[in-house]
């Protein structure tokens, strides 16, 4: 009752609702009410609290209208959220940008000094990275770069390092997580 929620914390600012299309229908109803009424109720309290929040809603579902047609996402909520719609294409549609993004991510990793030195991509690694489908988009690319950096010998990541990180990602996730926490 005494603890404010995310909408209260974001009052006067912006709240990101990531993967909004995966919300259960009862939660969608509550969200729609908050967006319409611009007020919230704390759990266990009947008083309403006004909120002024800009919403950014994101989804990785390529066809939100299919979700609406199949009854998994409320059409009225879509129209409430879809004031400005930006479609960000997946990495597989941005082949010309993948290397720049990979180098940017490696640069950020290098600055964090996670204990594996400063890495760079070899020419064959760049070619290999560019050809991948990256179903997990930027998150997958970043994780692969971390894993490859942890396991690679030397300061240069080669195609074999990237390939190994992609193929062995489920087995290395615990090791990478422990390294990052260590």
C-alpha atoms as a PDB file:
ATOM      1  CA  UNK A   1       0.000   0.000   0.000  1.00  0.00           C
ATOM      2  CA  UNK A   2       2.869   2.376   0.766  1.00  0.00           C
ATOM      3  CA  UNK A   3       5.018   1.386  -2.182  1.00  0.00           C
ATOM      4  CA  UNK A   4       4.523   3.095  -5.540  1.00  0.00           C
ATOM      5  CA  UNK A   5       4.692   1.170  -8.787  1.00  0.00           C
ATOM      6  CA  UNK A   6       6.370   1.776 -12.131  1.00  0.00           C
ATOM      7  CA  UNK A   7       3.817   4.329 -13.308  1.00  0.00           C
ATOM      8  CA  UNK A   8       4.261   6.414 -10.179  1.00  0.00           C
ATOM      9  CA  UNK A   9       8.042   6.206 -10.499  1.00  0.00           C
ATOM     10  CA  UNK A  10       7.806   7.342 -14.135  1.00  0.00           C
ATOM     11  CA  UNK A  11       5.430  10.236 -13.337  1.00  0.00           C
ATOM     12  CA  UNK A  12       6.477  13.218 -15.434  1.00  0.00           C
ATOM     13  CA  UNK A  13       8.714  11.040 -17.593  1.00  0.00           C
ATOM     14  CA  UNK A  14       8.769   8.007 -19.847  1.00  0.00           C
ATOM     15  CA  UNK A  15       8.016   4.340 -19.194  1.00  0.00           C
ATOM     16  CA  UNK A  16       9.211   1.595 -21.540  1.00  0.00           C
ATOM     17  CA  UNK A  17       6.899  -1.391 -21.845  1.00  0.00           C
ATOM     18  CA  UNK A  18       9.077  -4.027 -23.502  1.00  0.00           C
ATOM     19  CA  UNK A  19       7.433  -7.032 -25.172  1.00  0.00           C
ATOM     20  CA  UNK A  20       4.000  -5.510 -24.622  1.00  0.00           C
ATOM     21  CA  UNK A  21       2.408  -8.060 -26.980  1.00  0.00           C
ATOM     22  CA  UNK A  22       3.189 -10.873 -24.526  1.00  0.00           C
ATOM     23  CA  UNK A  23       1.057  -9.381 -21.750  1.00  0.00           C
ATOM     24  CA  UNK A  24      -1.800 -11.537 -20.541  1.00  0.00           C
ATOM     25  CA  UNK A  25      -5.234 -10.169 -21.475  1.00  0.00           C
ATOM     26  CA  UNK A  26      -6.225  -9.209 -17.888  1.00  0.00           C
ATOM     27  CA  UNK A  27      -3.078  -7.103 -17.602  1.00  0.00           C
ATOM     28  CA  UNK A  28      -3.840  -5.509 -20.991  1.00  0.00           C
ATOM     29  CA  UNK A  29      -7.228  -4.432 -19.603  1.00  0.00           C
ATOM     30  CA  UNK A  30      -5.548  -2.821 -16.587  1.00  0.00           C
ATOM     31  CA  UNK A  31      -2.984  -1.077 -18.787  1.00  0.00           C
ATOM     32  CA  UNK A  32      -5.713   0.242 -21.065  1.00  0.00           C
ATOM     33  CA  UNK A  33      -7.545   1.663 -18.035  1.00  0.00           C
ATOM     34  CA  UNK A  34      -4.392   3.398 -16.786  1.00  0.00           C
ATOM     35  CA  UNK A  35      -3.752   4.890 -20.223  1.00  0.00           C
ATOM     36  CA  UNK A  36      -7.347   6.092 -20.565  1.00  0.00           C
ATOM     37  CA  UNK A  37      -7.854   7.408 -17.050  1.00  0.00           C
ATOM     38  CA  UNK A  38      -4.264   8.548 -16.442  1.00  0.00           C
ATOM     39  CA  UNK A  39      -4.402   7.259 -12.896  1.00  0.00           C
ATOM     40  CA  UNK A  40      -3.371   4.159 -10.942  1.00  0.00           C
ATOM     41  CA  UNK A  41      -4.419   2.376  -7.784  1.00  0.00           C
ATOM     42  CA  UNK A  42      -1.860   0.822  -5.489  1.00  0.00           C
ATOM     43  CA  UNK A  43      -2.375  -2.817  -4.565  1.00  0.00           C
ATOM     44  CA  UNK A  44      -4.588  -2.980  -1.482  1.00  0.00           C
ATOM     45  CA  UNK A  45      -5.712   0.651  -1.792  1.00  0.00           C
ATOM     46  CA  UNK A  46      -8.806   2.153  -3.407  1.00  0.00           C
ATOM     47  CA  UNK A  47      -7.461   5.690  -3.751  1.00  0.00           C
ATOM     48  CA  UNK A  48      -6.454   6.707  -7.245  1.00  0.00           C
ATOM     49  CA  UNK A  49      -3.176   8.443  -7.955  1.00  0.00           C
ATOM     50  CA  UNK A  50      -2.885  10.630 -11.056  1.00  0.00           C
ATOM     51  CA  UNK A  51       0.043   9.855 -13.345  1.00  0.00           C
ATOM     52  CA  UNK A  52       1.458  11.735 -16.302  1.00  0.00           C
ATOM     53  CA  UNK A  53       3.584   9.241 -18.203  1.00  0.00           C
ATOM     54  CA  UNK A  54       4.787   9.001 -21.779  1.00  0.00           C
ATOM     55  CA  UNK A  55       4.671   5.366 -22.905  1.00  0.00           C
ATOM     56  CA  UNK A  56       7.066   3.660 -25.284  1.00  0.00           C
ATOM     57  CA  UNK A  57       5.772   0.198 -26.085  1.00  0.00           C
ATOM     58  CA  UNK A  58       7.926  -2.358 -27.871  1.00  0.00           C
ATOM     59  CA  UNK A  59       7.308  -5.782 -29.321  1.00  0.00           C
ATOM     60  CA  UNK A  60       9.293  -8.231 -31.367  1.00  0.00           C
ATOM     61  CA  UNK A  61       6.139  -9.617 -32.967  1.00  0.00           C
ATOM     62  CA  UNK A  62       6.368  -8.814 -36.646  1.00  0.00           C
ATOM     63  CA  UNK A  63       2.616  -8.918 -37.194  1.00  0.00           C
ATOM     64  CA  UNK A  64       0.799  -7.420 -34.231  1.00  0.00           C
ATOM     65  CA  UNK A  65      -2.414  -7.481 -36.273  1.00  0.00           C
ATOM     66  CA  UNK A  66      -2.244 -11.279 -36.332  1.00  0.00           C
ATOM     67  CA  UNK A  67      -2.071 -11.183 -32.522  1.00  0.00           C
ATOM     68  CA  UNK A  68      -5.165  -8.954 -32.537  1.00  0.00           C
ATOM     69  CA  UNK A  69      -7.048 -11.202 -34.991  1.00  0.00           C
ATOM     70  CA  UNK A  70      -6.250 -14.280 -32.904  1.00  0.00           C
ATOM     71  CA  UNK A  71      -7.448 -12.590 -29.710  1.00  0.00           C
ATOM     72  CA  UNK A  72      -4.083 -12.416 -27.957  1.00  0.00           C
ATOM     73  CA  UNK A  73      -3.768  -8.635 -28.065  1.00  0.00           C
ATOM     74  CA  UNK A  74      -6.522  -6.078 -27.579  1.00  0.00           C
ATOM     75  CA  UNK A  75      -7.188  -3.878 -30.582  1.00  0.00           C
ATOM     76  CA  UNK A  76      -8.268  -0.939 -28.422  1.00  0.00           C
ATOM     77  CA  UNK A  77      -4.956  -1.141 -26.531  1.00  0.00           C
ATOM     78  CA  UNK A  78      -3.061  -1.221 -29.819  1.00  0.00           C
ATOM     79  CA  UNK A  79      -4.787   1.959 -30.969  1.00  0.00           C
ATOM     80  CA  UNK A  80      -4.148   3.619 -27.613  1.00  0.00           C
ATOM     81  CA  UNK A  81      -0.419   2.796 -27.858  1.00  0.00           C
ATOM     82  CA  UNK A  82       0.092   3.278 -31.613  1.00  0.00           C
ATOM     83  CA  UNK A  83       0.229   7.076 -31.707  1.00  0.00           C
ATOM     84  CA  UNK A  84       3.594   6.972 -33.477  1.00  0.00           C
ATOM     85  CA  UNK A  85       4.724   3.623 -34.864  1.00  0.00           C
ATOM     86  CA  UNK A  86       8.368   2.983 -35.636  1.00  0.00           C
ATOM     87  CA  UNK A  87       9.399  -0.263 -37.236  1.00  0.00           C
ATOM     88  CA  UNK A  88      12.976  -1.199 -36.488  1.00  0.00           C
ATOM     89  CA  UNK A  89      14.105  -3.864 -38.914  1.00  0.00           C
ATOM     90  CA  UNK A  90      15.868  -6.958 -37.599  1.00  0.00           C
ATOM     91  CA  UNK A  91      19.636  -7.230 -38.063  1.00  0.00           C
ATOM     92  CA  UNK A  92      19.196  -9.683 -40.918  1.00  0.00           C
ATOM     93  CA  UNK A  93      17.684  -6.791 -42.918  1.00  0.00           C
ATOM     94  CA  UNK A  94      20.570  -4.458 -42.054  1.00  0.00           C
ATOM     95  CA  UNK A  95      23.525  -6.387 -43.444  1.00  0.00           C
ATOM     96  CA  UNK A  96      25.446  -3.211 -44.260  1.00  0.00           C
ATOM     97  CA  UNK A  97      25.267  -2.063 -40.618  1.00  0.00           C
ATOM     98  CA  UNK A  98      26.142  -5.295 -38.824  1.00  0.00           C
ATOM     99  CA  UNK A  99      29.925  -4.826 -38.863  1.00  0.00           C
ATOM    100  CA  UNK A 100      29.695  -1.244 -37.580  1.00  0.00           C
ATOM    101  CA  UNK A 101      27.370  -2.422 -34.824  1.00  0.00           C
ATOM    102  CA  UNK A 102      29.631  -5.369 -33.930  1.00  0.00           C
ATOM    103  CA  UNK A 103      32.658  -3.074 -33.740  1.00  0.00           C
ATOM    104  CA  UNK A 104      30.706  -0.608 -31.611  1.00  0.00           C
ATOM    105  CA  UNK A 105      29.675  -3.400 -29.217  1.00  0.00           C
ATOM    106  CA  UNK A 106      33.258  -4.669 -29.045  1.00  0.00           C
ATOM    107  CA  UNK A 107      34.423  -1.139 -28.293  1.00  0.00           C
ATOM    108  CA  UNK A 108      31.981  -0.938 -25.387  1.00  0.00           C
ATOM    109  CA  UNK A 109      33.178  -4.314 -24.115  1.00  0.00           C
ATOM    110  CA  UNK A 110      36.791  -3.203 -24.412  1.00  0.00           C
ATOM    111  CA  UNK A 111      36.053  -0.107 -22.308  1.00  0.00           C
ATOM    112  CA  UNK A 112      34.422  -2.245 -19.610  1.00  0.00           C
ATOM    113  CA  UNK A 113      37.680  -4.163 -19.156  1.00  0.00           C
ATOM    114  CA  UNK A 114      36.038  -7.491 -18.370  1.00  0.00           C
ATOM    115  CA  UNK A 115      39.400  -9.200 -18.152  1.00  0.00           C
ATOM    116  CA  UNK A 116      39.808 -10.556 -21.658  1.00  0.00           C
ATOM    117  CA  UNK A 117      41.802  -7.726 -23.183  1.00  0.00           C
ATOM    118  CA  UNK A 118      40.900  -5.481 -26.085  1.00  0.00           C
ATOM    119  CA  UNK A 119      39.480  -7.493 -28.953  1.00  0.00           C
ATOM    120  CA  UNK A 120      38.965  -6.699 -32.616  1.00  0.00           C
ATOM    121  CA  UNK A 121      37.381  -8.604 -35.491  1.00  0.00           C
ATOM    122  CA  UNK A 122      39.501 -10.229 -38.193  1.00  0.00           C
ATOM    123  CA  UNK A 123      38.452  -9.910 -41.835  1.00  0.00           C
ATOM    124  CA  UNK A 124      37.120 -13.488 -41.913  1.00  0.00           C
ATOM    125  CA  UNK A 125      35.179 -12.884 -38.678  1.00  0.00           C
ATOM    126  CA  UNK A 126      33.579  -9.779 -40.205  1.00  0.00           C
ATOM    127  CA  UNK A 127      32.498 -11.745 -43.270  1.00  0.00           C
ATOM    128  CA  UNK A 128      31.083 -14.502 -41.070  1.00  0.00           C
ATOM    129  CA  UNK A 129      29.269 -12.058 -38.755  1.00  0.00           C
ATOM    130  CA  UNK A 130      27.687 -10.323 -41.731  1.00  0.00           C
ATOM    131  CA  UNK A 131      26.290 -13.613 -43.102  1.00  0.00           C
ATOM    132  CA  UNK A 132      24.554 -14.707 -39.880  1.00  0.00           C
ATOM    133  CA  UNK A 133      20.778 -14.394 -39.468  1.00  0.00           C
ATOM    134  CA  UNK A 134      20.981 -13.014 -35.880  1.00  0.00           C
ATOM    135  CA  UNK A 135      17.549 -14.208 -34.846  1.00  0.00           C
ATOM    136  CA  UNK A 136      18.212 -12.734 -31.397  1.00  0.00           C
ATOM    137  CA  UNK A 137      19.180  -9.397 -32.973  1.00  0.00           C
ATOM    138  CA  UNK A 138      21.500  -7.082 -31.032  1.00  0.00           C
ATOM    139  CA  UNK A 139      21.260  -9.088 -27.806  1.00  0.00           C
ATOM    140  CA  UNK A 140      22.446 -12.237 -29.547  1.00  0.00           C
ATOM    141  CA  UNK A 141      25.237 -10.411 -31.360  1.00  0.00           C
ATOM    142  CA  UNK A 142      26.417  -8.836 -28.102  1.00  0.00           C
ATOM    143  CA  UNK A 143      26.348 -12.164 -26.245  1.00  0.00           C
ATOM    144  CA  UNK A 144      28.245 -13.910 -29.025  1.00  0.00           C
ATOM    145  CA  UNK A 145      30.904 -11.196 -28.948  1.00  0.00           C
ATOM    146  CA  UNK A 146      31.254 -11.540 -25.171  1.00  0.00           C
ATOM    147  CA  UNK A 147      31.508 -15.326 -25.391  1.00  0.00           C
ATOM    148  CA  UNK A 148      33.961 -15.238 -28.267  1.00  0.00           C
ATOM    149  CA  UNK A 149      36.075 -12.650 -26.434  1.00  0.00           C
ATOM    150  CA  UNK A 150      36.182 -14.797 -23.315  1.00  0.00           C
ATOM    151  CA  UNK A 151      37.241 -17.918 -25.152  1.00  0.00           C
ATOM    152  CA  UNK A 152      39.508 -16.525 -27.889  1.00  0.00           C
ATOM    153  CA  UNK A 153      43.274 -16.532 -27.710  1.00  0.00           C
ATOM    154  CA  UNK A 154      44.926 -13.223 -28.489  1.00  0.00           C
ATOM    155  CA  UNK A 155      43.427  -9.864 -29.320  1.00  0.00           C
ATOM    156  CA  UNK A 156      41.762 -10.818 -32.587  1.00  0.00           C
ATOM    157  CA  UNK A 157      38.448 -12.642 -32.936  1.00  0.00           C
ATOM    158  CA  UNK A 158      38.435 -15.013 -35.891  1.00  0.00           C
ATOM    159  CA  UNK A 159      35.596 -16.731 -37.719  1.00  0.00           C
ATOM    160  CA  UNK A 160      36.202 -19.877 -35.681  1.00  0.00           C
ATOM    161  CA  UNK A 161      35.796 -17.930 -32.413  1.00  0.00           C
ATOM    162  CA  UNK A 162      32.481 -16.428 -33.545  1.00  0.00           C
ATOM    163  CA  UNK A 163      31.239 -19.757 -34.904  1.00  0.00           C
ATOM    164  CA  UNK A 164      32.126 -21.530 -31.644  1.00  0.00           C
ATOM    165  CA  UNK A 165      30.294 -18.883 -29.600  1.00  0.00           C
ATOM    166  CA  UNK A 166      27.169 -19.220 -31.760  1.00  0.00           C
ATOM    167  CA  UNK A 167      27.172 -23.019 -31.731  1.00  0.00           C
ATOM    168  CA  UNK A 168      28.010 -23.403 -28.044  1.00  0.00           C
ATOM    169  CA  UNK A 169      26.051 -20.455 -26.625  1.00  0.00           C
ATOM    170  CA  UNK A 170      23.694 -22.476 -24.373  1.00  0.00           C
ATOM    171  CA  UNK A 171      26.650 -24.293 -22.794  1.00  0.00           C
ATOM    172  CA  UNK A 172      28.657 -21.137 -22.179  1.00  0.00           C
ATOM    173  CA  UNK A 173      25.908 -18.894 -20.817  1.00  0.00           C
ATOM    174  CA  UNK A 174      26.528 -19.955 -17.182  1.00  0.00           C
ATOM    175  CA  UNK A 175      30.286 -19.456 -17.547  1.00  0.00           C
ATOM    176  CA  UNK A 176      29.838 -15.984 -19.093  1.00  0.00           C
ATOM    177  CA  UNK A 177      27.334 -14.990 -16.419  1.00  0.00           C
ATOM    178  CA  UNK A 178      29.719 -16.106 -13.657  1.00  0.00           C
ATOM    179  CA  UNK A 179      32.568 -14.169 -15.322  1.00  0.00           C
ATOM    180  CA  UNK A 180      30.481 -11.006 -15.524  1.00  0.00           C
ATOM    181  CA  UNK A 181      29.473 -11.289 -11.857  1.00  0.00           C
ATOM    182  CA  UNK A 182      32.981 -12.230 -10.707  1.00  0.00           C
END
